[in-house]
Amino acid sequence: MDGALKLWSVVVIVGVLNYLSRVSFIAIFARRHVPVLLARAFRYVPAAMLTALVLPMIVVAPGTPVIASAPRIVAAIVAGVVAFVTHSTLKTLATGMLTLWVLQLAGSAFG
Amino acid sequence: MRRFASYPDFREGFVEMLPAAVALVPFGLVCGVGAAAAGASLAGAIGLSAIVFSGAAQILAVQLLAAGAPLAVIVLTCFVAGLRFLIYSAAMAPYLRPLPARWQNGLAFLLTDQAFAAAVRRFDAGGDARAAGAHFLGSGFALWAFWQLTNVAGYFAGNLIPPAWSLDFAVPLCFIALVAPHFRTSPTIVAALVAGVGVLALASLPMKLNLIVAGVAGIAAGTLADFAKERWTAR
């Protein structure tokens, strides 16, 4: 398949599927009430889904030495504490990146 | 757009989202870099960021395109990664119920991780649903507009950024900023622990299926912990 055609197929199909995911329940539950159990479960969606999304980006693939992802893990924990206290994306990003850079510098200096 | 821009709540939402939009600059750059690396034309890269409008799906799409994966695999992977929008949609539904269908369908397009978090805060604060809707429109539009600018910037300037900067680490940091403030109750921490252990334990599943399996397990665990806690404190 031609590269441009494939890319635009991805854009259109994923674009439509993503929109359907986004509009789904907003359209379904627009006229009726959300069941109690579901409403309770919704409270835990951000914590569970975002944790599942973020951890594989921090911990490198199984099989590689743990030491390789150690600076990222430490920087992520520091950023998590800053996010918990400040609720600020900007401060979280700044401290996380700075911590990672310092650890990487230290790693290349002593490793 | 000019009519909406005159609403004070629209402007308030737009301005309130600016710090988060600025914080997403590195994430957008990473997505633009990825689109260029996958051989996308400028129009194709803009199509991805403007229509798909999901950093996680865009990164997966360009990685799989660059790896020469079949179209069906790319579409399925991005769809699975975007399934969390189903759950955001369900969580937003009660808030949006008072609004006209046209608003519901329009706001749904702007539903992202960041806009969802901001909208829940705004709607929970109470007040007129239409005002909160205009606020959502403002914050969602701010994110969308900044996202296009940073994706295009990344497309052109990507290879000027040294790899030693580890710019890709900005992506998990953006999600950490969203999730960490939630860790205030024990059921929430249970939900995150189960999801986190699950996603790493199931890392060998194809097409990022571990994300959905672990996410759903975490939600179930959090809900069970919530009921257990309620029963315990009621005694």
Tab-separated table of C-alpha atoms in Angstrom:
chain	number	residue	atom	x	y	z
A	1	MET	CA	0.000	0.000	0.000
A	2	ASP	CA	1.233	3.508	-0.865
A	3	GLY	CA	2.705	5.261	2.214
A	4	ALA	CA	0.582	8.415	1.968
A	5	LEU	CA	-2.616	6.414	1.422
A	6	LYS	CA	-1.803	4.233	4.450
A	7	LEU	CA	-1.144	7.277	6.645
A	8	TRP	CA	-4.408	8.946	5.621
A	9	SER	CA	-6.283	5.676	6.179
A	10	VAL	CA	-4.888	5.662	9.734
A	11	VAL	CA	-5.871	9.327	10.199
A	12	VAL	CA	-9.464	8.808	9.030
A	13	ILE	CA	-10.175	5.397	10.613
A	14	VAL	CA	-8.482	6.108	13.972
A	15	GLY	CA	-9.971	9.624	13.937
A	16	VAL	CA	-13.487	8.242	13.511
A	17	LEU	CA	-12.961	5.435	16.078
A	18	ASN	CA	-11.483	7.880	18.611
A	19	TYR	CA	-14.434	10.237	18.147
A	20	LEU	CA	-16.906	7.362	18.573
A	21	SER	CA	-15.139	6.382	21.831
A	22	ARG	CA	-15.319	9.978	23.042
A	23	VAL	CA	-18.982	10.529	22.164
A	24	SER	CA	-20.248	7.012	23.046
A	25	PHE	CA	-21.504	7.308	26.611
A	26	ILE	CA	-22.165	11.030	26.350
A	27	ALA	CA	-24.756	10.149	23.696
A	28	ILE	CA	-26.031	6.931	25.402
A	29	PHE	CA	-26.440	8.338	28.904
A	30	ALA	CA	-27.686	11.717	27.733
A	31	ARG	CA	-31.267	10.526	28.191
A	32	ARG	CA	-30.934	8.142	31.162
A	33	HIS	CA	-29.147	7.866	34.499
A	34	VAL	CA	-25.832	6.136	34.965
A	35	PRO	CA	-26.222	2.933	37.074
A	36	VAL	CA	-24.952	3.303	40.658
A	37	LEU	CA	-22.237	0.639	40.339
A	38	LEU	CA	-20.910	2.239	37.146
A	39	ALA	CA	-20.926	5.679	38.761
A	40	ARG	CA	-18.858	4.254	41.632
A	41	ALA	CA	-16.410	2.572	39.232
A	42	PHE	CA	-15.906	5.838	37.282
A	43	ARG	CA	-14.133	7.374	40.297
A	44	TYR	CA	-11.214	4.990	39.790
A	45	VAL	CA	-10.844	5.397	36.021
A	46	PRO	CA	-8.193	8.150	36.004
A	47	ALA	CA	-5.980	6.509	38.659
A	48	ALA	CA	-6.086	3.057	37.015
A	49	MET	CA	-5.914	4.021	33.320
A	50	LEU	CA	-3.269	6.732	33.664
A	51	THR	CA	-1.061	4.515	35.858
A	52	ALA	CA	-1.322	1.722	33.274
A	53	LEU	CA	-0.461	4.201	30.513
A	54	VAL	CA	2.512	5.801	32.251
A	55	LEU	CA	4.450	2.920	33.865
A	56	PRO	CA	5.594	1.232	30.610
A	57	MET	CA	7.026	4.613	29.511
A	58	ILE	CA	9.211	4.799	32.651
A	59	VAL	CA	10.284	1.200	33.231
A	60	VAL	CA	12.193	-0.115	30.207
A	61	ALA	CA	11.331	-3.428	28.623
A	62	PRO	CA	11.830	-6.598	30.695
A	63	GLY	CA	15.197	-8.260	30.063
A	64	THR	CA	17.240	-5.032	30.108
A	65	PRO	CA	19.195	-4.236	33.289
A	66	VAL	CA	17.176	-2.369	35.927
A	67	ILE	CA	20.006	0.176	36.197
A	68	ALA	CA	19.093	1.473	32.719
A	69	SER	CA	15.713	2.776	33.872
A	70	ALA	CA	16.797	3.752	37.404
A	71	PRO	CA	17.241	7.502	36.624
A	72	ARG	CA	13.777	7.563	34.977
A	73	ILE	CA	12.175	5.761	37.924
A	74	VAL	CA	13.734	8.146	40.471
A	75	ALA	CA	12.820	11.214	38.355
A	76	ALA	CA	9.251	9.899	37.987
A	77	ILE	CA	8.898	9.464	41.778
A	78	VAL	CA	10.209	13.008	42.409
A	79	ALA	CA	7.799	14.353	39.745
A	80	GLY	CA	4.937	12.371	41.318
A	81	VAL	CA	5.554	13.973	44.733
A	82	VAL	CA	5.664	17.454	43.128
A	83	ALA	CA	2.425	16.741	41.211
A	84	PHE	CA	0.730	15.469	44.396
A	85	VAL	CA	1.676	18.597	46.345
A	86	THR	CA	1.391	21.344	43.693
A	87	HIS	CA	-1.226	19.996	41.176
A	88	SER	CA	0.863	21.836	38.557
A	89	THR	CA	1.747	20.171	35.242
A	90	LEU	CA	4.420	22.776	34.568
A	91	LYS	CA	6.194	22.292	37.926
A	92	THR	CA	5.917	18.503	37.578
A	93	LEU	CA	7.485	18.640	34.122
A	94	ALA	CA	10.281	21.002	35.213
A	95	THR	CA	11.329	19.022	38.308
A	96	GLY	CA	10.994	15.685	36.498
A	97	MET	CA	13.181	16.722	33.570
A	98	LEU	CA	15.754	18.455	35.818
A	99	THR	CA	16.005	15.395	38.080
A	100	LEU	CA	16.496	13.119	35.062
A	101	TRP	CA	19.202	15.378	33.574
A	102	VAL	CA	21.089	15.605	36.895
A	103	LEU	CA	20.941	11.804	37.371
A	104	GLN	CA	22.047	11.173	33.773
A	105	LEU	CA	24.957	13.608	34.189
A	106	ALA	CA	25.928	11.940	37.469
A	107	GLY	CA	25.593	8.536	35.811
A	108	SER	CA	27.877	9.454	32.907
A	109	ALA	CA	30.383	11.101	35.286
A	110	PHE	CA	30.657	8.158	37.681
A	111	GLY	CA	29.448	5.242	35.586
B	1	MET	CA	-15.773	30.803	17.198
B	2	ARG	CA	-16.014	34.572	17.756
B	3	ARG	CA	-19.429	34.120	19.383
B	4	PHE	CA	-18.005	31.569	21.841
B	5	ALA	CA	-14.947	33.732	22.473
B	6	SER	CA	-17.226	36.430	23.892
B	7	TYR	CA	-18.408	34.076	26.663
B	8	PRO	CA	-16.471	34.862	29.865
B	9	ASP	CA	-16.438	31.144	30.762
B	10	PHE	CA	-14.919	30.246	27.384
B	11	ARG	CA	-12.127	32.757	27.911
B	12	GLU	CA	-11.678	31.572	31.515
B	13	GLY	CA	-11.344	27.963	30.344
B	14	PHE	CA	-8.927	28.971	27.595
B	15	VAL	CA	-6.686	30.930	29.996
B	16	GLU	CA	-6.842	28.284	32.754
B	17	MET	CA	-5.641	25.629	30.298
B	18	LEU	CA	-2.635	27.663	29.102
B	19	PRO	CA	-0.149	26.366	31.739
B	20	ALA	CA	-1.124	22.776	30.878
B	21	ALA	CA	-0.959	23.598	27.135
B	22	VAL	CA	2.551	24.993	27.600
B	23	ALA	CA	3.503	21.896	29.586
B	24	LEU	CA	2.309	19.767	26.643
B	25	VAL	CA	4.766	21.499	24.271
B	26	PRO	CA	7.459	18.779	24.658
B	27	PHE	CA	4.793	16.042	24.219
B	28	GLY	CA	3.576	17.714	21.007
B	29	LEU	CA	7.157	18.083	19.767
B	30	VAL	CA	7.763	14.356	20.359
B	31	CYS	CA	4.619	13.539	18.320
B	32	GLY	CA	5.730	15.853	15.472
B	33	VAL	CA	9.227	14.339	15.490
B	34	GLY	CA	7.679	10.870	15.289
B	35	ALA	CA	5.437	11.817	12.339
B	36	ALA	CA	8.439	13.194	10.406
B	37	ALA	CA	10.495	10.091	11.244
B	38	ALA	CA	7.676	7.868	9.938
B	39	GLY	CA	7.874	9.673	6.583
B	40	ALA	CA	4.554	11.506	6.886
B	41	SER	CA	3.966	14.584	4.698
B	42	LEU	CA	3.279	17.859	6.520
B	43	ALA	CA	-0.433	17.503	5.664
B	44	GLY	CA	-0.407	13.924	6.976
B	45	ALA	CA	1.252	15.009	10.236
B	46	ILE	CA	-1.326	17.793	10.688
B	47	GLY	CA	-4.119	15.325	9.842
B	48	LEU	CA	-2.894	13.054	12.652
B	49	SER	CA	-2.679	15.792	15.272
B	50	ALA	CA	-5.848	17.668	14.213
B	51	ILE	CA	-8.195	14.697	13.632
B	52	VAL	CA	-6.863	11.889	15.845
B	53	PHE	CA	-5.975	14.498	18.537
B	54	SER	CA	-4.571	12.037	21.064
B	55	GLY	CA	-0.872	12.013	21.938
B	56	ALA	CA	-0.854	8.359	22.999
B	57	ALA	CA	-2.605	7.202	19.774
B	58	GLN	CA	-0.398	9.431	17.582
B	59	ILE	CA	2.835	8.061	19.081
B	60	LEU	CA	1.632	4.479	18.664
B	61	ALA	CA	0.512	5.183	15.065
B	62	VAL	CA	3.794	6.706	13.909
B	63	GLN	CA	5.875	4.018	15.654
B	64	LEU	CA	3.867	1.258	13.957
B	65	LEU	CA	3.879	3.100	10.577
B	66	ALA	CA	7.672	3.448	10.784
B	67	ALA	CA	7.925	-0.264	11.634
B	68	GLY	CA	5.810	-1.122	8.562
B	69	ALA	CA	2.960	-2.727	10.531
B	70	PRO	CA	-0.219	-3.640	8.568
B	71	LEU	CA	-3.020	-1.051	8.561
B	72	ALA	CA	-5.344	-3.347	10.563
B	73	VAL	CA	-2.764	-3.698	13.368
B	74	ILE	CA	-2.182	0.066	13.542
B	75	VAL	CA	-5.897	0.845	13.656
B	76	LEU	CA	-6.619	-1.806	16.302
B	77	THR	CA	-3.718	-0.715	18.547
B	78	CYS	CA	-4.714	2.953	18.418
B	79	PHE	CA	-8.344	2.045	19.029
B	80	VAL	CA	-7.454	-0.080	22.074
B	81	ALA	CA	-5.216	2.677	23.482
B	82	GLY	CA	-8.085	5.126	22.931
B	83	LEU	CA	-10.620	2.924	24.744
B	84	ARG	CA	-10.008	4.976	27.888
B	85	PHE	CA	-12.016	7.705	26.112
B	86	LEU	CA	-15.056	5.380	26.452
B	87	ILE	CA	-14.644	5.593	30.198
B	88	TYR	CA	-13.983	9.347	30.195
B	89	SER	CA	-17.082	9.702	28.024
B	90	ALA	CA	-19.145	7.741	30.538
B	91	ALA	CA	-17.786	9.841	33.411
B	92	MET	CA	-18.565	13.105	31.560
B	93	ALA	CA	-22.081	12.006	30.517
B	94	PRO	CA	-23.917	13.022	33.730
B	95	TYR	CA	-22.272	16.468	33.667
B	96	LEU	CA	-23.163	17.101	30.011
B	97	ARG	CA	-26.751	15.803	30.276
B	98	PRO	CA	-28.317	19.292	30.741
B	99	LEU	CA	-26.664	20.559	27.536
B	100	PRO	CA	-28.178	20.408	24.015
B	101	ALA	CA	-27.127	17.456	21.796
B	102	ARG	CA	-25.134	19.774	19.525
B	103	TRP	CA	-22.960	20.836	22.483
B	104	GLN	CA	-22.576	17.250	23.697
B	105	ASN	CA	-21.393	16.049	20.283
B	106	GLY	CA	-19.044	18.994	19.822
B	107	LEU	CA	-17.487	18.839	23.299
B	108	ALA	CA	-16.954	15.078	22.885
B	109	PHE	CA	-14.372	15.785	20.166
B	110	LEU	CA	-12.323	17.829	22.658
B	111	LEU	CA	-12.328	15.083	25.314
B	112	THR	CA	-8.666	14.398	26.170
B	113	ASP	CA	-6.906	13.316	29.376
B	114	GLN	CA	-6.106	16.922	30.301
B	115	ALA	CA	-9.470	18.409	29.287
B	116	PHE	CA	-11.274	15.608	31.136
B	117	ALA	CA	-9.399	16.310	34.377
B	118	ALA	CA	-10.051	20.061	34.096
B	119	ALA	CA	-13.720	19.606	33.134
B	120	VAL	CA	-14.457	17.284	36.080
B	121	ARG	CA	-12.989	19.891	38.440
B	122	ARG	CA	-15.062	22.688	36.845
B	123	PHE	CA	-18.356	20.756	36.728
B	124	ASP	CA	-17.868	19.497	40.312
B	125	ALA	CA	-17.514	23.115	41.441
B	126	GLY	CA	-21.223	23.442	40.560
B	127	GLY	CA	-23.079	26.284	38.905
B	128	ASP	CA	-24.721	26.569	35.507
B	129	ALA	CA	-24.043	23.571	33.226
B	130	ARG	CA	-23.972	25.804	30.139
B	131	ALA	CA	-21.278	28.001	31.721
B	132	ALA	CA	-19.255	24.897	32.616
B	133	GLY	CA	-19.774	23.688	29.030
B	134	ALA	CA	-18.425	26.965	27.641
B	135	HIS	CA	-15.470	26.595	30.030
B	136	PHE	CA	-14.867	23.072	28.681
B	137	LEU	CA	-15.023	24.422	25.106
B	138	GLY	CA	-12.467	27.103	25.966
B	139	SER	CA	-10.034	24.719	27.667
B	140	GLY	CA	-10.480	22.063	24.962
B	141	PHE	CA	-9.916	24.601	22.172
B	142	ALA	CA	-6.774	25.943	23.899
B	143	LEU	CA	-5.349	22.422	24.050
B	144	TRP	CA	-6.301	21.659	20.439
B	145	ALA	CA	-4.775	24.889	19.073
B	146	PHE	CA	-1.508	24.521	21.035
B	147	TRP	CA	-1.336	20.864	20.073
B	148	GLN	CA	-1.369	21.714	16.340
B	149	LEU	CA	1.341	24.375	16.745
B	150	THR	CA	3.680	22.120	18.728
B	151	ASN	CA	3.156	19.125	16.420
B	152	VAL	CA	4.095	21.238	13.388
B	153	ALA	CA	7.087	22.679	15.264
B	154	GLY	CA	8.233	19.147	16.135
B	155	TYR	CA	7.745	18.049	12.517
B	156	PHE	CA	10.187	20.723	11.286
B	157	ALA	CA	12.567	21.169	14.226
B	158	GLY	CA	12.628	17.609	15.572
B	159	ASN	CA	16.114	16.610	14.502
B	160	LEU	CA	17.541	19.815	16.021
B	161	ILE	CA	16.732	18.481	19.512
B	162	PRO	CA	19.667	16.418	20.912
B	163	PRO	CA	18.662	12.888	22.062
B	164	ALA	CA	20.657	13.484	25.279
B	165	TRP	CA	17.882	15.832	26.405
B	166	SER	CA	15.560	12.800	26.760
B	167	LEU	CA	12.632	14.916	25.558
B	168	ASP	CA	10.501	11.746	25.289
B	169	PHE	CA	10.468	11.614	29.127
B	170	ALA	CA	8.158	14.665	29.023
B	171	VAL	CA	5.384	12.328	27.842
B	172	PRO	CA	5.127	10.183	31.030
B	173	LEU	CA	5.677	13.343	33.128
B	174	CYS	CA	2.517	14.887	31.613
B	175	PHE	CA	0.527	11.817	32.636
B	176	ILE	CA	2.128	11.769	36.128
B	177	ALA	CA	0.977	15.382	36.624
B	178	LEU	CA	-2.580	14.197	35.893
B	179	VAL	CA	-2.619	11.038	37.998
B	180	ALA	CA	-0.593	11.844	41.156
B	181	PRO	CA	-3.120	14.321	42.650
B	182	HIS	CA	-5.709	11.488	42.675
B	183	PHE	CA	-3.722	9.398	45.198
B	184	ARG	CA	-5.587	10.707	48.257
B	185	THR	CA	-7.903	7.812	49.189
B	186	SER	CA	-7.083	4.147	49.812
B	187	PRO	CA	-9.369	2.750	47.019
B	188	THR	CA	-7.660	5.061	44.504
B	189	ILE	CA	-4.248	3.792	45.577
B	190	VAL	CA	-5.482	0.177	45.313
B	191	ALA	CA	-6.770	0.913	41.771
B	192	ALA	CA	-3.403	2.375	40.718
B	193	LEU	CA	-1.379	-0.450	42.332
B	194	VAL	CA	-3.384	-3.197	40.603
B	195	ALA	CA	-3.263	-1.367	37.259
B	196	GLY	CA	0.467	-0.664	37.611
B	197	VAL	CA	1.496	-4.193	38.588
B	198	GLY	CA	-0.822	-5.612	35.916
B	199	VAL	CA	0.473	-3.496	33.041
B	200	LEU	CA	4.101	-4.484	33.760
B	201	ALA	CA	3.298	-8.159	34.423
B	202	LEU	CA	1.343	-8.418	31.147
B	203	ALA	CA	3.902	-6.458	29.080
B	204	SER	CA	4.288	-9.388	26.680
B	205	LEU	CA	0.674	-9.089	25.419
B	206	PRO	CA	0.569	-7.856	21.800
B	207	MET	CA	-0.721	-4.470	20.622
B	208	LYS	CA	-0.661	-2.839	24.051
B	209	LEU	CA	-3.557	-5.023	25.224
B	210	ASN	CA	-1.906	-4.974	28.677
B	211	LEU	CA	-3.019	-1.327	28.977
B	212	ILE	CA	-6.711	-2.201	28.736
B	213	VAL	CA	-6.590	-5.456	30.763
B	214	ALA	CA	-4.613	-3.834	33.598
B	215	GLY	CA	-6.684	-0.640	33.470
B	216	VAL	CA	-9.978	-2.505	33.786
B	217	ALA	CA	-8.548	-4.725	36.579
B	218	GLY	CA	-7.423	-1.593	38.431
B	219	ILE	CA	-10.863	0.012	38.114
B	220	ALA	CA	-12.521	-3.184	39.411
B	221	ALA	CA	-10.065	-3.403	42.342
B	222	GLY	CA	-10.636	0.243	43.251
B	223	THR	CA	-14.410	-0.201	43.172
B	224	LEU	CA	-14.222	-3.348	45.359
B	225	ALA	CA	-11.921	-1.540	47.809
B	226	ASP	CA	-14.412	1.337	47.908
B	227	PHE	CA	-17.297	-0.999	48.845
B	228	ALA	CA	-15.095	-2.818	51.413
B	229	LYS	CA	-14.068	0.486	52.984
B	230	GLU	CA	-17.709	1.633	53.140
B	231	ARG	CA	-18.782	-1.598	54.868
B	232	TRP	CA	-15.861	-1.343	57.307
B	233	THR	CA	-16.618	2.260	58.316
B	234	ALA	CA	-20.391	1.587	58.563
B	235	ARG	CA	-19.845	-0.987	61.317
